Coordinates of N, CA and C in Angstrom, one line a residue:
M1 N 0.9 -1.0 -0.4 CA 0.4 -0.4 -0.2 C 1.2 1.1 -0.4
T2 N 2.1 1.1 0.6 CA 3.1 2.7 0.9 C 3.6 3.3 -0.6
I3 N 3.6 2.0 -1.5 CA 4.4 2.1 -2.6 C 3.4 2.3 -3.7
T4 N 2.3 1.7 -4.1 CA 0.9 1.9 -4.8 C 0.5 3.7 -4.2
A5 N 0.0 3.9 -3.7 CA -0.2 4.9 -3.3 C -0.4 6.1 -4.2
P6 N 1.6 6.9 -3.6 CA 2.7 7.5 -4.3 C 1.6 7.5 -6.2
R7 N 2.5 6.0 -6.2 CA 2.0 5.7 -8.3 C 0.7 6.1 -8.7
T8 N -0.3 6.1 -8.3 CA -1.3 6.6 -8.5 C -1.6 7.7 -8.3
H9 N -0.9 8.4 -6.7 CA -1.1 10.4 -6.9 C -0.8 10.5 -8.8
V10 N 0.5 9.6 -8.5 CA 1.3 10.1 -9.6 C 1.1 10.5 -11.3
A11 N 0.3 8.9 -11.1 CA -0.3 9.0 -12.7 C -1.5 9.8 -13.8
L12 N -2.4 10.3 -12.8 CA -3.2 10.9 -13.6 C -2.5 12.5 -14.4
P13 N -1.2 12.8 -14.1 CA -0.7 14.7 -14.0 C 0.5 13.8 -15.4
A14 N 1.7 12.6 -14.4 CA 1.6 12.4 -15.5 C 1.5 11.6 -17.2
R15 N 0.1 11.7 -17.2 CA -0.4 10.5 -18.1 C -0.5 12.0 -19.1
A16 N -1.0 13.6 -18.9 CA -1.6 14.5 -19.3 C 0.0 14.7 -19.8
L17 N 1.2 14.7 -18.8 CA 2.6 15.5 -19.4 C 2.8 14.3 -21.0
L18 N 2.6 12.7 -20.5 CA 3.2 12.5 -21.8 C 1.7 12.5 -23.5
A19 N 1.0 12.9 -22.7 CA -0.5 13.3 -24.1 C 0.9 14.7 -24.4
C20 N 1.2 15.6 -24.0 CA 1.8 17.1 -24.4 C 2.4 16.0 -25.5
G21 N 2.9 16.0 -24.7 CA 4.9 15.3 -25.3 C 4.4 13.8 -26.5
A22 N 3.6 13.0 -26.5 CA 3.1 12.2 -28.0 C 2.4 13.2 -29.2
V23 N 1.7 14.2 -28.6 CA 1.1 15.2 -30.0 C 2.3 16.4 -30.4
S24 N 3.4 16.3 -30.0 CA 4.5 17.3 -29.8 C 5.1 17.1 -31.8
G25 N 5.7 15.5 -31.8 CA 5.8 15.2 -33.7 C 5.0 15.7 -34.5
P26 N 3.4 15.7 -34.0 CA 2.8 15.8 -35.3 C 2.4 16.9 -35.6
L27 N 2.5 17.7 -34.5 CA 2.1 19.5 -35.1 C 3.0 20.0 -34.8
Y28 N 4.0 19.6 -35.1 CA 5.6 20.4 -35.5 C 4.9 19.9 -36.4
F29 N 5.5 18.7 -37.3 CA 5.6 18.5 -39.2 C 4.2 18.9 -39.1
L30 N 3.3 18.7 -39.5 CA 1.6 18.9 -39.7 C 1.5 20.3 -40.2
T31 N 2.3 21.4 -39.2 CA 2.6 23.2 -39.5 C 4.0 23.6 -40.3
T32 N 4.0 22.0 -39.8 CA 5.5 22.5 -40.7 C 5.3 22.4 -42.4
L33 N 4.6 21.6 -42.2 CA 4.5 21.4 -43.9 C 3.8 21.8 -44.6
V34 N 2.9 22.2 -43.8 CA 1.7 23.0 -44.3 C 2.4 24.6 -44.3
Q35 N 3.3 24.9 -44.0 CA 4.0 26.1 -44.9 C 4.5 26.0 -46.0
A36 N 5.6 24.9 -46.0 CA 6.2 24.4 -46.9 C 6.2 24.5 -48.3
A37 N 4.5 24.5 -48.3 CA 4.0 24.1 -49.5 C 3.1 25.0 -49.9
V38 N 2.6 26.2 -49.2 CA 1.9 27.2 -49.3 C 2.8 28.6 -49.5
R39 N 3.8 28.8 -49.4 CA 4.8 29.4 -48.3 C 5.7 29.7 -50.0
D40 N 5.4 31.0 -50.4 CA 6.1 30.5 -51.9 C 8.0 30.8 -52.7
G41 N 8.4 30.3 -52.6 CA 9.7 29.6 -52.5 C 10.7 29.2 -51.8
F42 N 9.8 28.7 -50.9 CA 10.3 28.1 -49.8 C 10.6 26.1 -50.7
D43 N 11.5 25.2 -50.2 CA 11.6 23.8 -51.2 C 12.3 23.4 -50.8
L44 N 11.6 22.4 -50.4 CA 12.7 21.1 -49.7 C 13.5 20.4 -49.6
T45 N 14.1 21.1 -51.1 CA 15.4 20.1 -51.3 C 16.2 21.2 -51.4
K46 N 16.3 22.3 -50.5 CA 17.0 23.4 -50.3 C 17.6 23.9 -49.1
H47 N 16.0 24.1 -48.4 CA 16.2 25.2 -47.3 C 15.2 24.5 -46.1
P48 N 16.1 23.9 -45.3 CA 15.9 23.4 -43.9 C 14.1 23.8 -43.1
A49 N 13.5 23.1 -42.4 CA 12.3 24.0 -41.6 C 13.1 25.5 -40.5
S50 N 13.9 26.2 -40.4 CA 14.2 26.4 -39.7 C 14.0 28.2 -40.6
M51 N 14.5 27.9 -41.5 CA 14.0 28.9 -42.6 C 12.8 29.6 -42.5
L52 N 11.5 28.8 -42.3 CA 11.2 29.3 -42.4 C 9.8 30.2 -41.1
S53 N 11.0 30.4 -40.3 CA 10.9 31.8 -39.1 C 11.0 33.0 -40.1
N54 N 11.4 32.8 -41.2 CA 12.1 34.5 -41.6 C 10.5 34.5 -43.0
G55 N 10.5 36.1 -42.6 CA 9.4 36.3 -43.6 C 8.2 37.2 -42.8
D56 N 7.3 37.9 -43.6 CA 6.2 38.2 -42.9 C 5.5 37.3 -41.9
A57 N 5.8 36.0 -42.5 CA 4.0 34.4 -41.6 C 5.5 34.0 -41.2
G58 N 6.6 34.4 -40.2 CA 8.2 34.1 -39.8 C 7.2 32.9 -38.9
W59 N 6.6 34.5 -38.3 CA 5.8 34.2 -36.5 C 5.3 32.9 -36.3
I60 N 4.7 31.5 -37.6 CA 3.8 30.6 -37.2 C 5.4 30.1 -37.0
Q61 N 6.4 30.4 -37.9 CA 7.5 28.8 -37.5 C 7.8 29.1 -36.3
V62 N 7.9 30.2 -35.5 CA 9.1 30.9 -34.2 C 7.4 30.1 -33.7
T63 N 6.4 30.1 -33.3 CA 5.7 29.1 -33.1 C 5.1 28.6 -32.7
N64 N 5.2 27.4 -33.7 CA 5.6 26.3 -33.9 C 6.9 25.5 -32.8
F65 N 8.0 26.2 -32.9 CA 8.9 26.3 -32.6 C 9.0 26.0 -30.7
L66 N 8.0 27.5 -30.6 CA 7.8 27.3 -28.8 C 6.9 26.3 -28.5
V67 N 5.9 26.3 -29.0 CA 5.0 25.2 -29.2 C 4.9 24.1 -28.8
S68 N 6.1 23.4 -30.1 CA 6.7 21.9 -29.8 C 8.3 21.8 -29.1
G69 N 8.6 23.3 -28.4 CA 9.2 22.6 -27.6 C 9.5 22.2 -25.7
V70 N 7.5 23.4 -25.4 CA 6.8 23.4 -24.4 C 6.8 21.2 -24.5
L71 N 6.1 21.8 -25.1 CA 5.5 19.9 -25.1 C 6.4 19.1 -25.0
V72 N 7.1 19.2 -25.6 CA 8.8 18.0 -25.9 C 8.6 18.3 -24.0
I73 N 9.4 18.8 -23.8 CA 10.1 19.0 -21.9 C 8.5 18.4 -21.4
A74 N 7.6 18.6 -21.8 CA 6.6 18.2 -20.9 C 7.1 16.7 -20.9
G75 N 6.5 16.3 -22.1 CA 6.6 14.7 -22.4 C 7.4 14.1 -21.6
A76 N 9.0 15.1 -21.9 CA 10.3 14.6 -20.7 C 9.7 14.3 -19.6
V77 N 9.5 15.4 -18.9 CA 9.2 15.6 -17.4 C 8.0 14.2 -17.3
G78 N 7.2 14.0 -17.9 CA 6.4 12.3 -18.0 C 7.0 11.4 -18.1
L79 N 8.2 11.4 -19.0 CA 8.5 10.2 -18.9 C 9.1 9.7 -16.9
S80 N 10.4 11.0 -16.4 CA 11.1 10.9 -16.5 C 9.6 10.4 -13.8
R81 N 8.6 10.7 -14.7 CA 7.6 10.2 -13.2 C 7.3 8.6 -13.7
T82 N 7.1 7.8 -15.4 CA 6.8 7.7 -15.5 C 7.2 5.6 -15.4
L83 N 8.8 6.3 -15.9 CA 10.2 5.5 -16.2 C 10.2 4.2 -15.0
E84 N 10.7 3.3 -14.8 CA 11.0 2.9 -14.5 C 12.3 2.7 -13.8
P85 N 13.3 2.6 -12.1 CA 14.2 3.4 -12.1 C 14.9 2.0 -12.6
G86 N 16.6 2.8 -14.1 CA 16.7 1.8 -14.2 C 18.1 2.4 -15.3
R87 N 18.8 1.4 -16.0 CA 19.0 2.2 -17.5 C 18.0 3.3 -17.9
G88 N 18.6 4.2 -18.5 CA 18.3 5.4 -18.8 C 16.9 6.2 -18.3
S89 N 16.7 5.3 -16.9 CA 15.9 6.5 -16.4 C 16.1 7.1 -16.3
T90 N 17.6 8.2 -16.1 CA 17.1 9.1 -15.3 C 17.6 10.1 -17.1
W91 N 18.9 9.9 -18.0 CA 19.7 10.6 -18.7 C 18.2 10.7 -20.5
G92 N 17.6 9.2 -20.4 CA 16.3 9.8 -21.3 C 16.0 10.5 -20.8
P93 N 14.8 10.8 -20.4 CA 14.2 11.7 -20.0 C 15.0 13.0 -20.3
R94 N 16.1 13.7 -19.3 CA 16.8 14.4 -19.6 C 17.3 15.5 -20.7
L95 N 17.9 14.0 -21.8 CA 18.6 14.4 -23.3 C 17.5 14.9 -24.0
L96 N 16.0 14.0 -23.6 CA 14.6 14.6 -24.1 C 14.2 16.1 -24.0
G97 N 14.2 16.6 -23.0 CA 14.2 17.7 -22.0 C 15.2 18.2 -22.7
V98 N 16.6 18.1 -23.3 CA 17.4 18.9 -23.6 C 17.2 19.7 -25.2
F99 N 16.9 18.3 -26.0 CA 16.0 18.8 -27.7 C 14.7 19.9 -27.2
G100 N 14.0 19.4 -26.2 CA 13.3 20.7 -26.1 C 13.5 22.2 -25.7
A101 N 14.1 22.1 -24.8 CA 14.7 23.6 -24.8 C 15.6 24.1 -26.0
S102 N 15.9 23.5 -26.8 CA 16.9 23.5 -28.1 C 15.7 24.4 -28.7
M103 N 15.1 23.6 -29.1 CA 13.9 24.2 -29.4 C 13.1 25.5 -29.4
L104 N 13.0 25.9 -27.9 CA 12.6 27.1 -27.6 C 13.6 28.2 -27.4
F105 N 15.4 28.2 -27.7 CA 16.2 29.2 -28.4 C 16.3 28.6 -28.9
A106 N 15.6 28.0 -30.5 CA 15.6 28.3 -32.0 C 14.8 28.7 -32.1
A107 N 14.0 29.0 -31.5 CA 12.5 30.1 -32.1 C 12.9 31.9 -31.4
V108 N 13.6 32.3 -30.4 CA 14.4 33.6 -29.8 C 15.3 33.4 -31.1
F109 N 16.1 32.3 -31.2 CA 16.7 32.7 -32.6 C 17.0 32.2 -33.5
K110 N 16.1 33.3 -34.2 CA 16.6 32.8 -35.6 C 17.6 32.9 -36.7
A111 N 17.0 31.4 -37.9 CA 17.8 31.2 -38.6 C 18.2 32.2 -39.5
D112 N 19.1 32.3 -39.6 CA 19.1 33.1 -41.6 C 18.7 33.0 -42.7
P113 N 17.7 34.1 -43.2 CA 17.2 33.8 -44.5 C 18.6 33.3 -45.4
G114 N 18.7 32.5 -46.5 CA 18.9 32.2 -47.9 C 19.0 32.1 -48.8
N115 N 19.4 31.5 -49.7 CA 19.3 30.7 -50.8 C 18.1 30.7 -51.3
G116 N 17.5 32.2 -51.1 CA 16.5 32.6 -52.3 C 15.3 32.3 -51.4
F117 N 15.3 32.4 -50.1 CA 14.1 32.5 -49.1 C 13.8 32.6 -47.5
P118 N 13.3 34.1 -48.0 CA 12.0 34.2 -48.1 C 12.6 34.7 -49.3
I119 N 11.1 34.8 -50.9 CA 11.9 35.0 -52.0 C 12.4 36.7 -52.3
D120 N 12.5 37.5 -51.5 CA 13.3 38.7 -51.2 C 14.7 39.0 -50.9
T121 N 15.3 37.4 -49.7 CA 16.6 38.2 -50.4 C 16.4 37.7 -51.8
S122 N 18.0 37.7 -51.8 CA 19.1 38.4 -52.7 C 19.3 36.7 -53.1
P123 N 19.9 35.7 -54.5 CA 20.6 34.5 -54.6 C 21.2 33.8 -53.5
A124 N 22.6 35.0 -53.2 CA 23.5 34.9 -53.2 C 22.8 33.7 -51.1
G125 N 22.2 34.7 -50.9 CA 21.6 34.4 -49.5 C 23.0 34.7 -48.2
T126 N 23.0 34.3 -47.0 CA 24.0 34.1 -46.7 C 25.1 33.6 -46.6
G127 N 26.3 33.7 -46.7 CA 28.0 32.9 -46.2 C 27.9 32.5 -45.1
P128 N 29.1 32.1 -45.2 CA 29.2 31.6 -43.8 C 29.3 32.7 -43.4
G129 N 31.3 33.7 -43.6 CA 31.4 34.5 -43.2 C 30.7 36.0 -43.0
T130 N 29.0 36.6 -43.2 CA 28.5 36.6 -42.8 C 26.9 36.3 -42.4
L131 N 27.0 35.2 -41.6 CA 26.6 35.0 -40.0 C 26.0 35.9 -39.1
S132 N 24.5 36.1 -38.8 CA 24.6 37.2 -37.6 C 24.8 36.4 -36.4
T133 N 24.4 37.0 -35.5 CA 24.9 36.1 -34.4 C 24.1 35.3 -34.5
A134 N 22.5 36.0 -33.9 CA 21.2 35.3 -34.0 C 21.6 34.3 -34.2
G135 N 21.6 34.2 -36.3 CA 22.0 32.4 -37.1 C 23.1 31.6 -35.9
V136 N 24.3 32.6 -35.5 CA 25.2 31.6 -35.4 C 24.2 31.2 -34.0
L137 N 23.3 31.7 -33.5 CA 23.1 30.7 -32.4 C 22.2 29.7 -32.0
H138 N 21.1 30.4 -33.0 CA 19.9 29.3 -33.5 C 20.7 27.8 -34.2
M139 N 21.9 28.0 -34.8 CA 22.9 26.8 -35.4 C 22.9 25.8 -34.7
A140 N 23.9 27.2 -33.0 CA 24.4 26.1 -32.2 C 23.4 25.2 -31.1
A141 N 22.0 25.8 -30.9 CA 21.0 25.4 -30.2 C 20.4 23.9 -31.1
G142 N 20.7 24.5 -32.6 CA 19.7 23.7 -33.1 C 20.6 22.1 -32.9
S143 N 22.0 22.0 -33.1 CA 23.5 21.4 -32.6 C 23.8 20.6 -31.5
I144 N 23.4 21.4 -31.1 CA 23.2 21.0 -29.0 C 21.7 19.8 -29.1
G145 N 20.3 20.0 -30.1 CA 19.2 19.7 -29.4 C 19.2 18.5 -30.2
F146 N 19.6 18.7 -31.7 CA 19.2 17.3 -33.4 C 20.9 16.3 -32.0
L147 N 21.3 16.9 -31.2 CA 22.3 15.6 -31.1 C 22.5 15.2 -29.5
S148 N 21.3 15.7 -28.5 CA 21.1 15.5 -27.3 C 19.3 13.8 -27.9
L149 N 18.7 14.7 -29.1 CA 18.5 13.5 -29.4 C 19.0 12.5 -30.4
I150 N 19.7 11.7 -30.7 CA 20.7 11.6 -30.9 C 20.8 10.4 -30.4
V151 N 21.3 10.9 -28.5 CA 22.3 10.7 -28.2 C 21.1 9.6 -27.0
A152 N 20.2 10.4 -27.1 CA 18.6 10.0 -25.8 C 18.1 8.4 -26.7
T153 N 18.5 8.3 -28.1 CA 17.5 7.3 -28.8 C 18.9 6.0 -28.7
F154 N 20.7 6.0 -28.3 CA 20.4 4.8 -27.6 C 20.8 4.7 -26.7
V155 N 20.6 5.6 -25.6 CA 20.7 5.7 -23.8 C 18.7 4.7 -24.3
F156 N 18.1 5.1 -25.1 CA 16.4 4.4 -24.9 C 16.9 2.5 -25.6
A157 N 17.7 2.3 -26.1 CA 18.2 1.4 -27.0 C 18.9 0.6 -25.9
S158 N 20.2 1.0 -25.4 CA 20.7 0.4 -24.0 C 19.3 0.3 -23.2
R159 N 18.0 0.6 -23.0 CA 17.1 0.2 -22.2 C 16.5 -0.4 -22.4
F160 N 16.2 -0.8 -23.5 CA 15.3 -2.0 -24.2 C 16.4 -3.0 -24.0
S161 N 16.7 -3.1 -24.4 CA 18.2 -4.0 -24.4 C 18.2 -4.7 -23.5
R162 N 18.5 -4.0 -22.3 CA 18.5 -4.9 -20.8 C 17.3 -4.9 -21.1
E163 N 16.1 -4.9 -20.8 CA 14.7 -5.6 -20.9 C 14.1 -6.4 -21.8
G164 N 14.7 -7.0 -22.6 CA 13.9 -7.6 -23.3 C 13.5 -6.8 -24.6
N165 N 13.7 -5.5 -25.0 CA 12.4 -5.6 -26.0 C 13.4 -5.0 -26.8
R166 N 14.0 -6.3 -27.6 CA 14.9 -6.4 -29.2 C 13.9 -5.1 -30.2
G167 N 13.0 -5.4 -30.2 CA 12.8 -4.4 -31.8 C 12.5 -2.9 -31.4
W168 N 12.0 -3.0 -29.5 CA 12.3 -1.3 -29.8 C 13.6 -1.5 -29.5
A169 N 14.6 -1.8 -29.2 CA 16.2 -1.3 -29.6 C 17.1 -0.7 -31.1
V170 N 16.2 -2.1 -31.8 CA 16.8 -1.7 -32.9 C 16.5 -0.2 -33.3
Y171 N 14.7 -0.6 -33.3 CA 14.7 1.1 -34.0 C 14.6 2.0 -33.1
S172 N 15.5 1.8 -32.0 CA 16.0 3.4 -31.9 C 17.3 3.7 -32.1
R173 N 18.2 2.2 -31.7 CA 19.7 2.9 -32.7 C 19.3 3.2 -34.2
A174 N 18.0 1.9 -34.4 CA 18.1 2.7 -36.1 C 18.1 4.2 -36.4
T175 N 17.1 4.7 -35.3 CA 17.0 6.2 -36.3 C 18.5 7.5 -35.7
G176 N 18.3 6.9 -34.6 CA 20.1 7.1 -34.5 C 20.9 7.5 -35.2
I177 N 21.7 5.5 -35.8 CA 22.0 6.4 -37.1 C 21.1 7.3 -37.5
A178 N 20.8 6.8 -38.2 CA 20.0 7.4 -39.7 C 20.1 9.2 -39.5
F179 N 20.0 9.6 -38.5 CA 19.7 10.5 -37.6 C 21.2 11.4 -37.6
F180 N 22.1 10.6 -37.1 CA 23.0 11.2 -37.4 C 23.9 11.4 -38.7
A181 N 23.4 10.0 -39.2 CA 24.2 10.5 -40.3 C 23.6 11.4 -41.5
S182 N 22.6 11.6 -41.4 CA 21.7 12.8 -41.9 C 22.7 14.3 -41.5
F183 N 22.6 14.5 -40.5 CA 23.0 15.6 -39.7 C 24.3 15.9 -40.3
A184 N 25.0 15.1 -40.0 CA 26.9 14.9 -40.3 C 26.6 15.6 -41.8
G185 N 25.6 14.4 -42.7 CA 25.9 15.6 -44.4 C 24.9 17.0 -44.2
I186 N 24.7 17.0 -43.7 CA 23.8 18.4 -44.6 C 25.3 19.9 -43.1
S187 N 25.6 18.9 -41.9 CA 26.8 20.1 -41.6 C 27.8 19.6 -41.9
S188 N 28.0 19.3 -42.9 CA 29.2 19.3 -43.9 C 29.2 20.1 -44.8
G189 N 28.7 21.2 -44.7 CA 28.2 22.5 -45.7 C 27.8 21.6 -48.2
N190 N 27.8 20.2 -47.5 CA 27.2 20.0 -49.2 C 25.6 19.4 -48.9
A191 N 24.8 20.8 -49.0 CA 24.4 20.3 -49.2 C 22.6 19.9 -49.9
N192 N 23.4 19.3 -51.0 CA 22.7 19.0 -52.2 C 21.0 18.8 -52.2
A193 N 20.4 18.6 -52.6 CA 19.6 18.0 -53.2 C 18.4 16.8 -52.6
A194 N 19.1 15.8 -52.9 CA 19.2 14.5 -52.1 C 19.6 14.8 -50.6
V195 N 20.5 15.4 -49.8 CA 21.3 15.2 -48.4 C 20.1 16.4 -47.4
M196 N 19.0 17.0 -48.3 CA 18.5 17.9 -48.0 C 17.3 17.2 -47.6
L197 N 17.0 16.4 -49.0 CA 15.7 16.0 -48.3 C 16.0 14.5 -47.4
A198 N 16.9 14.1 -47.2 CA 17.2 12.4 -46.7 C 17.8 13.3 -45.2
F199 N 17.8 14.7 -44.6 CA 17.7 15.2 -43.2 C 16.2 15.2 -43.0
W200 N 15.5 16.0 -44.1 CA 13.6 16.1 -43.8 C 13.6 14.5 -43.0
A201 N 13.4 13.3 -44.6 CA 13.3 12.9 -43.6 C 13.5 12.5 -42.7
T202 N 15.1 11.7 -42.4 CA 15.2 11.4 -40.2 C 14.9 12.2 -39.6
V203 N 14.5 13.3 -39.7 CA 14.0 14.9 -39.0 C 13.0 14.1 -38.7
M204 N 11.2 13.2 -39.2 CA 10.7 13.4 -39.2 C 10.7 11.7 -38.8
L205 N 11.5 10.7 -39.3 CA 12.3 9.6 -38.1 C 12.8 9.9 -37.4
A206 N 12.9 10.9 -36.1 CA 13.3 11.1 -35.1 C 12.5 11.6 -34.3
W207 N 11.6 12.6 -35.1 CA 10.3 12.8 -34.0 C 9.3 11.3 -34.2
G208 N 9.3 10.8 -34.7 CA 8.6 10.2 -34.8 C 8.7 8.2 -34.1
W209 N 9.6 8.9 -33.7 CA 10.4 7.8 -32.5 C 10.3 8.8 -31.2
V210 N 10.7 9.5 -31.3 CA 9.9 10.5 -29.8 C 9.2 10.7 -29.6
T211 N 7.8 10.6 -30.4 CA 6.3 10.1 -30.1 C 6.2 8.5 -29.4
A212 N 6.5 7.5 -30.5 CA 6.5 6.0 -30.2 C 6.7 6.2 -28.9
V213 N 8.2 7.3 -28.1 CA 8.7 6.3 -27.0 C 7.9 6.8 -26.1
I214 N 7.7 8.2 -26.7 CA 6.4 8.8 -24.8 C 4.9 8.0 -25.1
F215 N 4.4 7.7 -26.5 CA 3.2 6.7 -26.6 C 3.3 5.3 -25.5
R216 N 4.5 4.9 -25.7 CA 5.1 3.2 -25.1 C 4.6 3.9 -23.5
S217 N 4.9 4.8 -23.8 CA 5.3 5.2 -21.8 C 3.8 5.4 -21.0
A218 N 3.1 6.1 -21.9 CA 1.6 6.7 -21.3 C 1.1 5.2 -21.3
R219 N 1.2 4.2 -22.6 CA 0.4 3.3 -22.2 C 0.1 1.8 -21.3

């Protein structure tokens, strides 16, 4: 009785937090892809989602970053309350929390425009030598957030392996490897159409993994 009562007391708020985390990925990508489809000059083969923060309608993506970041942090808190003690129960949620916090920073410090977007931007855009302070901070926040998410996939993979959940372990490792490969590709400076599309695909894969892991815990 002394063990069951506290867990029952925490269950309802924890479920609400997990629900917030579970909707973060679908909400983020629905909002992002709709903008990508309707905003003039935006091209999935040339531009990352962060560039949607620029222009007259940039406030939509800024809000998207803020709301999604808060929801991810809420989901991370929910995971920290519901995961049984063991491997990954501390650092898994913390790493997801860092990813959520990085989105808040990405909202405050917007990516520089470039490569023809928004449409009134010069074709050359901004080069490595002309990055603004906000642009540099945005890139730093994104790098920290993405790397935290990548590490989180391996932390949870180790936990799943220890629990005997081989399928979840493979899923987590595969997500982390694919996301790391595409992130390395886009960070190399050779972001051609194939690299950019691969990055979009693996970011979506990673968000799907976050949703799946949180939903699994909520069940």
